[in-house]
Tab-separated table of C-alpha atoms in Angstrom:
chain	number	residue	atom	x	y	z
A	1	MET	CA	0.000	0.000	0.000
A	2	SER	CA	1.396	3.403	-0.935
A	3	LYS	CA	1.947	6.020	1.766
A	4	LYS	CA	-0.577	8.335	0.059
A	5	PHE	CA	-3.259	5.653	-0.031
A	6	SER	CA	-2.549	4.688	3.597
A	7	TYR	CA	-3.307	8.268	4.691
A	8	ILE	CA	-6.593	8.195	2.761
A	9	VAL	CA	-7.457	4.812	4.291
A	10	LEU	CA	-6.756	6.131	7.799
A	11	ALA	CA	-9.031	9.151	7.291
A	12	ALA	CA	-11.816	7.052	5.796
A	13	THR	CA	-11.494	4.471	8.586
A	14	LEU	CA	-12.006	7.171	11.202
A	15	VAL	CA	-15.128	8.438	9.408
A	16	ALA	CA	-16.455	4.902	8.993
A	17	ALA	CA	-15.878	4.214	12.679
A	18	ILE	CA	-17.804	7.346	13.629
A	19	TRP	CA	-20.672	6.317	11.360
A	20	GLY	CA	-20.531	2.727	12.560
A	21	CYS	CA	-20.254	1.341	9.007
A	22	SER	CA	-18.673	-2.088	9.455
A	23	GLY	CA	-18.914	-2.989	5.745
A	24	ILE	CA	-17.026	0.147	4.817
A	25	GLN	CA	-14.391	-0.481	7.473
A	26	GLN	CA	-13.825	-4.032	6.306
A	27	ALA	CA	-13.247	-2.885	2.726
A	28	ILE	CA	-10.942	-0.066	3.788
A	29	ASN	CA	-8.984	-2.245	6.213
A	30	THR	CA	-7.901	-4.528	3.371
A	31	GLY	CA	-5.707	-1.691	2.121
A	32	ASP	CA	-6.597	-2.743	-1.423
A	33	ALA	CA	-7.982	0.046	-3.610
A	34	ASN	CA	-9.597	-2.488	-5.955
A	35	ILE	CA	-11.587	-4.027	-3.116
A	36	VAL	CA	-12.605	-0.568	-1.893
A	37	TYR	CA	-13.732	0.282	-5.431
A	38	GLU	CA	-15.699	-2.948	-5.888
A	39	GLN	CA	-17.390	-2.532	-2.501
A	40	GLY	CA	-18.218	1.050	-3.441
A	41	LEU	CA	-19.898	-0.199	-6.623
A	42	LEU	CA	-21.911	-2.736	-4.626
A	43	TYR	CA	-23.224	0.029	-2.378
A	44	TYR	CA	-23.813	2.216	-5.435
A	45	ASN	CA	-25.900	-0.431	-7.191
A	46	ALA	CA	-27.790	-1.040	-3.946
A	47	GLU	CA	-28.532	2.718	-3.798
A	48	LYS	CA	-26.662	3.136	-0.511
A	49	TRP	CA	-25.506	6.534	-1.634
A	50	ARG	CA	-23.599	7.761	1.415
A	51	LYS	CA	-21.689	4.522	1.875
A	52	ALA	CA	-20.907	4.368	-1.828
A	53	SER	CA	-19.673	7.959	-1.942
A	54	MET	CA	-17.368	7.373	1.029
A	55	LEU	CA	-15.702	4.363	-0.582
A	56	LEU	CA	-15.477	5.953	-4.019
A	57	GLU	CA	-13.920	9.053	-2.505
A	58	THR	CA	-11.451	6.860	-0.610
A	59	CYS	CA	-10.169	5.071	-3.710
A	60	GLU	CA	-10.502	7.997	-6.144
A	61	PRO	CA	-6.913	9.339	-5.810
A	62	TYR	CA	-5.514	5.847	-6.449
A	63	TYR	CA	-7.180	5.690	-9.874
A	64	ARG	CA	-6.144	9.115	-11.154
A	65	GLY	CA	-4.726	8.803	-14.644
A	66	THR	CA	-6.459	5.456	-15.261
A	67	SER	CA	-9.513	4.497	-17.328
A	68	ARG	CA	-11.594	4.432	-14.143
A	69	GLU	CA	-10.893	8.051	-13.210
A	70	ASP	CA	-13.987	9.584	-14.822
A	71	THR	CA	-16.197	6.650	-13.772
A	72	ILE	CA	-15.373	7.138	-10.102
A	73	ALA	CA	-15.750	10.916	-10.327
A	74	PHE	CA	-19.152	10.547	-12.006
A	75	TYR	CA	-20.467	7.876	-9.641
A	76	LYS	CA	-19.339	9.880	-6.626
A	77	ALA	CA	-21.112	12.996	-7.888
A	78	ARG	CA	-24.232	10.979	-8.682
A	79	CYS	CA	-24.275	9.610	-5.123
A	80	TYR	CA	-24.575	13.140	-3.755
A	81	PHE	CA	-27.172	13.970	-6.409
A	82	LYS	CA	-29.315	10.949	-5.530
A	83	ASP	CA	-28.924	11.770	-1.835
A	84	ARG	CA	-30.325	15.254	-2.652
A	85	ASP	CA	-27.195	17.072	-1.543
A	86	TYR	CA	-27.485	19.409	-4.512
A	87	MET	CA	-24.884	21.895	-3.335
A	88	THR	CA	-22.193	19.205	-3.301
A	89	SER	CA	-23.431	17.474	-6.454
A	90	SER	CA	-23.500	20.747	-8.419
A	91	ALA	CA	-19.902	21.510	-7.420
A	92	LEU	CA	-18.695	17.991	-8.293
A	93	LEU	CA	-20.620	17.857	-11.569
A	94	ASP	CA	-19.385	21.291	-12.603
A	95	GLU	CA	-15.827	20.086	-12.033
A	96	PHE	CA	-16.597	16.855	-13.906
A	97	ARG	CA	-17.962	18.580	-17.013
A	98	ARG	CA	-14.944	20.888	-17.147
A	99	THR	CA	-12.449	18.056	-16.642
A	100	TYR	CA	-13.983	15.158	-18.578
A	101	GLY	CA	-15.603	16.806	-21.592
A	102	ARG	CA	-15.245	13.657	-23.712
A	103	SER	CA	-16.414	11.178	-21.091
A	104	ALA	CA	-19.184	8.709	-21.893
A	105	PHE	CA	-20.968	10.166	-18.851
A	106	ILE	CA	-20.899	13.789	-20.030
A	107	GLU	CA	-24.570	14.024	-21.081
A	108	ASP	CA	-25.808	12.648	-17.765
A	109	ALA	CA	-23.315	14.788	-15.849
A	110	GLU	CA	-24.434	17.994	-17.567
A	111	ALA	CA	-28.078	17.043	-17.054
A	112	MET	CA	-27.597	16.408	-13.338
A	113	TYR	CA	-25.573	19.600	-12.983
A	114	ALA	CA	-28.448	21.628	-14.431
A	115	ILE	CA	-31.018	19.776	-12.306
A	116	SER	CA	-28.910	20.294	-9.166
A	117	LEU	CA	-28.862	24.045	-9.791
A	118	TYR	CA	-32.587	24.017	-10.571
A	119	ASN	CA	-33.361	22.296	-7.282
A	120	MET	CA	-31.453	24.981	-5.370
A	121	CYS	CA	-33.346	27.879	-6.942
A	122	PRO	CA	-35.302	29.935	-4.395
A	123	ALA	CA	-38.849	31.288	-4.408
A	124	PRO	CA	-39.422	34.486	-6.449
A	125	GLU	CA	-39.325	36.653	-3.323
A	126	ARG	CA	-35.628	35.912	-2.827
A	127	ASP	CA	-32.512	36.800	-4.828
A	128	GLN	CA	-32.603	35.103	-8.239
A	129	SER	CA	-28.874	34.969	-9.062
A	130	SER	CA	-28.894	31.171	-8.776
A	131	THR	CA	-31.935	31.049	-11.071
A	132	GLN	CA	-29.940	32.804	-13.791
A	133	GLN	CA	-27.131	30.291	-13.290
A	134	ALA	CA	-29.569	27.366	-13.583
A	135	ILE	CA	-31.088	28.778	-16.781
A	136	MET	CA	-27.591	29.102	-18.252
A	137	ALA	CA	-26.768	25.483	-17.335
A	138	ILE	CA	-30.031	24.268	-18.883
A	139	SER	CA	-29.357	26.298	-22.046
A	140	GLU	CA	-25.886	24.767	-22.312
A	141	PHE	CA	-27.328	21.264	-21.909
A	142	ILE	CA	-29.944	21.897	-24.611
A	143	SER	CA	-27.247	23.303	-26.912
A	144	HIS	CA	-24.865	20.384	-26.327
A	145	HIS	CA	-27.501	17.614	-26.435
A	146	PRO	CA	-30.374	18.745	-28.696
A	147	GLU	CA	-31.509	15.156	-29.306
A	148	SER	CA	-31.684	14.242	-25.619
A	149	GLU	CA	-34.738	12.317	-24.417
A	150	GLN	CA	-34.759	14.616	-21.389
A	151	MET	CA	-35.552	17.701	-23.483
A	152	PRO	CA	-39.223	17.963	-22.345
A	153	ILE	CA	-38.077	18.019	-18.706
A	154	PHE	CA	-35.631	20.837	-19.374
A	155	ASP	CA	-38.221	22.784	-21.353
A	156	GLU	CA	-40.539	22.677	-18.330
A	157	MET	CA	-37.737	23.703	-15.981
A	158	THR	CA	-36.889	26.642	-18.238
A	159	LYS	CA	-40.527	27.773	-18.203
A	160	ASP	CA	-40.647	27.539	-14.419
A	161	LEU	CA	-37.403	29.462	-13.910
A	162	THR	CA	-38.424	32.117	-16.424
A	163	TRP	CA	-41.715	32.509	-14.545
A	164	ARG	CA	-39.729	33.077	-11.332
A	165	LEU	CA	-37.611	35.793	-12.948
A	166	HIS	CA	-40.704	37.547	-14.280
A	167	GLU	CA	-42.394	37.319	-10.902
A	168	LYS	CA	-39.304	38.624	-9.089
A	169	SER	CA	-39.097	41.592	-11.449
A	170	TYR	CA	-42.754	42.408	-10.774
A	171	ILE	CA	-42.344	42.032	-6.998
A	172	ASN	CA	-39.347	44.381	-6.964
A	173	ALA	CA	-41.242	47.060	-8.880
A	174	TYR	CA	-44.423	46.615	-6.841
A	175	THR	CA	-42.418	47.135	-3.641
A	176	TYR	CA	-41.639	50.709	-4.748
A	177	PHE	CA	-45.329	51.317	-5.419
A	178	LYS	CA	-46.302	49.916	-2.040
A	179	ILE	CA	-43.916	52.226	-0.143
A	180	GLU	CA	-45.113	55.186	-2.239
A	181	ARG	CA	-41.892	55.774	-4.146
A	182	TYR	CA	-43.829	56.337	-7.338
A	183	ARG	CA	-41.039	57.662	-9.562
A	184	SER	CA	-38.920	54.604	-8.746
A	185	ALA	CA	-41.969	52.396	-9.299
A	186	ILE	CA	-42.536	53.849	-12.784
A	187	MET	CA	-38.911	53.213	-13.733
A	188	ALA	CA	-38.907	49.699	-12.255
A	189	PHE	CA	-42.164	48.663	-13.931
A	190	ARG	CA	-41.002	50.031	-17.289
A	191	ASN	CA	-37.674	48.247	-16.983
A	192	SER	CA	-39.542	45.046	-16.118
A	193	LEU	CA	-41.708	45.454	-19.211
A	194	LYS	CA	-38.670	46.094	-21.396
A	195	GLN	CA	-36.688	43.170	-19.985
A	196	TYR	CA	-39.576	40.678	-19.969
A	197	PRO	CA	-42.104	41.753	-22.635
A	198	THR	CA	-43.837	38.347	-22.610
A	199	SER	CA	-44.188	38.178	-18.820
A	200	HIS	CA	-47.293	36.586	-17.307
A	201	ARG	CA	-47.431	39.809	-15.259
A	202	ARG	CA	-47.595	42.110	-18.287
A	203	GLU	CA	-51.147	43.314	-17.594
A	204	ASP	CA	-50.352	43.920	-13.911
A	205	VAL	CA	-47.146	45.763	-14.771
A	206	MET	CA	-48.867	48.050	-17.257
A	207	TYR	CA	-51.693	48.699	-14.803
A	208	TYR	CA	-49.261	49.783	-12.105
A	209	ILE	CA	-47.457	52.043	-14.558
A	210	VAL	CA	-50.767	53.892	-15.008
A	211	MET	CA	-51.414	54.020	-11.269
A	212	SER	CA	-47.844	55.042	-10.423
A	213	CYS	CA	-47.879	57.831	-13.013
A	214	HIS	CA	-51.148	59.149	-11.592
A	215	LYS	CA	-49.929	59.018	-7.996
A	216	TYR	CA	-46.662	60.649	-9.016
A	217	ALA	CA	-48.583	63.481	-10.688
A	218	GLU	CA	-50.851	63.936	-7.658
A	219	ASN	CA	-47.878	64.288	-5.345
A	220	SER	CA	-45.802	66.552	-7.586
A	221	VAL	CA	-45.245	70.268	-7.215
A	222	GLU	CA	-47.692	72.336	-9.242
A	223	SER	CA	-45.167	73.292	-11.907
A	224	LYS	CA	-44.606	69.611	-12.737
A	225	GLN	CA	-48.179	68.340	-12.522
A	226	MET	CA	-49.389	69.127	-16.042
A	227	ASP	CA	-46.643	67.089	-17.718
A	228	ARG	CA	-47.062	64.236	-15.261
A	229	TYR	CA	-50.831	64.020	-15.609
A	230	MET	CA	-50.343	63.929	-19.371
A	231	GLU	CA	-47.854	61.091	-18.861
A	232	ALA	CA	-50.456	59.255	-16.773
A	233	LEU	CA	-53.004	59.725	-19.546
A	234	ASP	CA	-50.549	58.379	-22.131
A	235	ALA	CA	-49.966	55.322	-19.926
A	236	TYR	CA	-53.741	54.857	-19.683
A	237	TYR	CA	-54.223	54.931	-23.478
A	238	THR	CA	-51.382	52.449	-23.950
A	239	PHE	CA	-52.969	50.155	-21.376
A	240	VAL	CA	-56.524	50.184	-22.767
A	241	MET	CA	-55.293	49.621	-26.320
A	242	GLU	CA	-53.656	46.381	-25.219
A	243	PHE	CA	-56.193	45.332	-22.580
A	244	PRO	CA	-59.587	46.781	-23.576
A	245	GLU	CA	-61.468	44.344	-21.340
A	246	SER	CA	-59.077	44.258	-18.407
A	247	LYS	CA	-60.048	43.410	-14.855
A	248	TYR	CA	-58.508	46.798	-14.040
A	249	SER	CA	-60.721	48.760	-16.455
A	250	LYS	CA	-62.727	50.599	-13.783
A	251	ASP	CA	-59.613	51.666	-11.883
A	252	VAL	CA	-57.782	53.015	-14.916
A	253	GLU	CA	-60.933	54.804	-16.145
A	254	LYS	CA	-61.050	56.710	-12.854
A	255	VAL	CA	-57.399	57.658	-13.243
A	256	ALA	CA	-58.010	58.841	-16.808
A	257	GLU	CA	-60.998	60.954	-15.746
A	258	SER	CA	-58.955	62.532	-12.947
A	259	ALA	CA	-56.070	63.323	-15.309
A	260	LYS	CA	-58.417	64.748	-17.955
A	261	ARG	CA	-60.159	66.991	-15.416
A	262	TYR	CA	-56.842	68.390	-14.234
A	263	ILE	CA	-55.557	68.965	-17.771
A	264	GLU	CA	-58.788	70.630	-18.982
A	265	LYS	CA	-59.058	72.832	-15.910
A	266	ASN	CA	-55.469	74.045	-16.061
A	267	LYS	CA	-55.507	74.595	-19.818
A	268	LYS	CA	-58.492	76.926	-19.395
A	269	GLU	CA	-56.706	78.835	-16.656
A	270	GLU	CA	-53.731	79.325	-18.959
């Protein structure tokens, strides 16, 4: 047994002892990397993911530079994936796809990498940086494996993640409206509309642009009100052209009437 492998065996033996895994200890105590590997495969095929990952990790350094190197790396990563430790599996699978681009396991590795990231994506209320990363990983998988049988699954995941981004954009803009920062709300809603023109929240976004413009005009100094009421009226016309039978029709009609009254009154005074 090499000195390097003996150190790995010692560390794994200590972990196995803590976990009380006699089968793992017996394999490790042989000091034979082949036996450790074979026992790891037995646990892997029996879906004993944690035991399998421990043994595969123990023998992995011994097989570097051999034909088994990518097999062990893939199986180890898949153990964490199947055990739903997506943070670890995503890190291992990312390393795998960068290191073993020509491996027979590359399609499955890239698929599991994307799914791992997908499963870590938060609800729309939280930061969506990881959602962007997951969408990128899914896009790369689709680009690399356009004939994959898993394509329908990834299409659905893309739709779900896109929905989350649209919802997050709406929530961020609506927050400004809720705290009465109407100028910021107008900008945020318009940016949301520009960034996600096909959003499921399009009607809501355009409605709140109308309402924000009106509120902004109401709360402006007199010298600015005419222009801002006219802006509110423009937003209203844009809205009703696209949504003539909207659930918000009554609300936006009231806003339009208010804006028209102000404009007509102040034009006469001029």
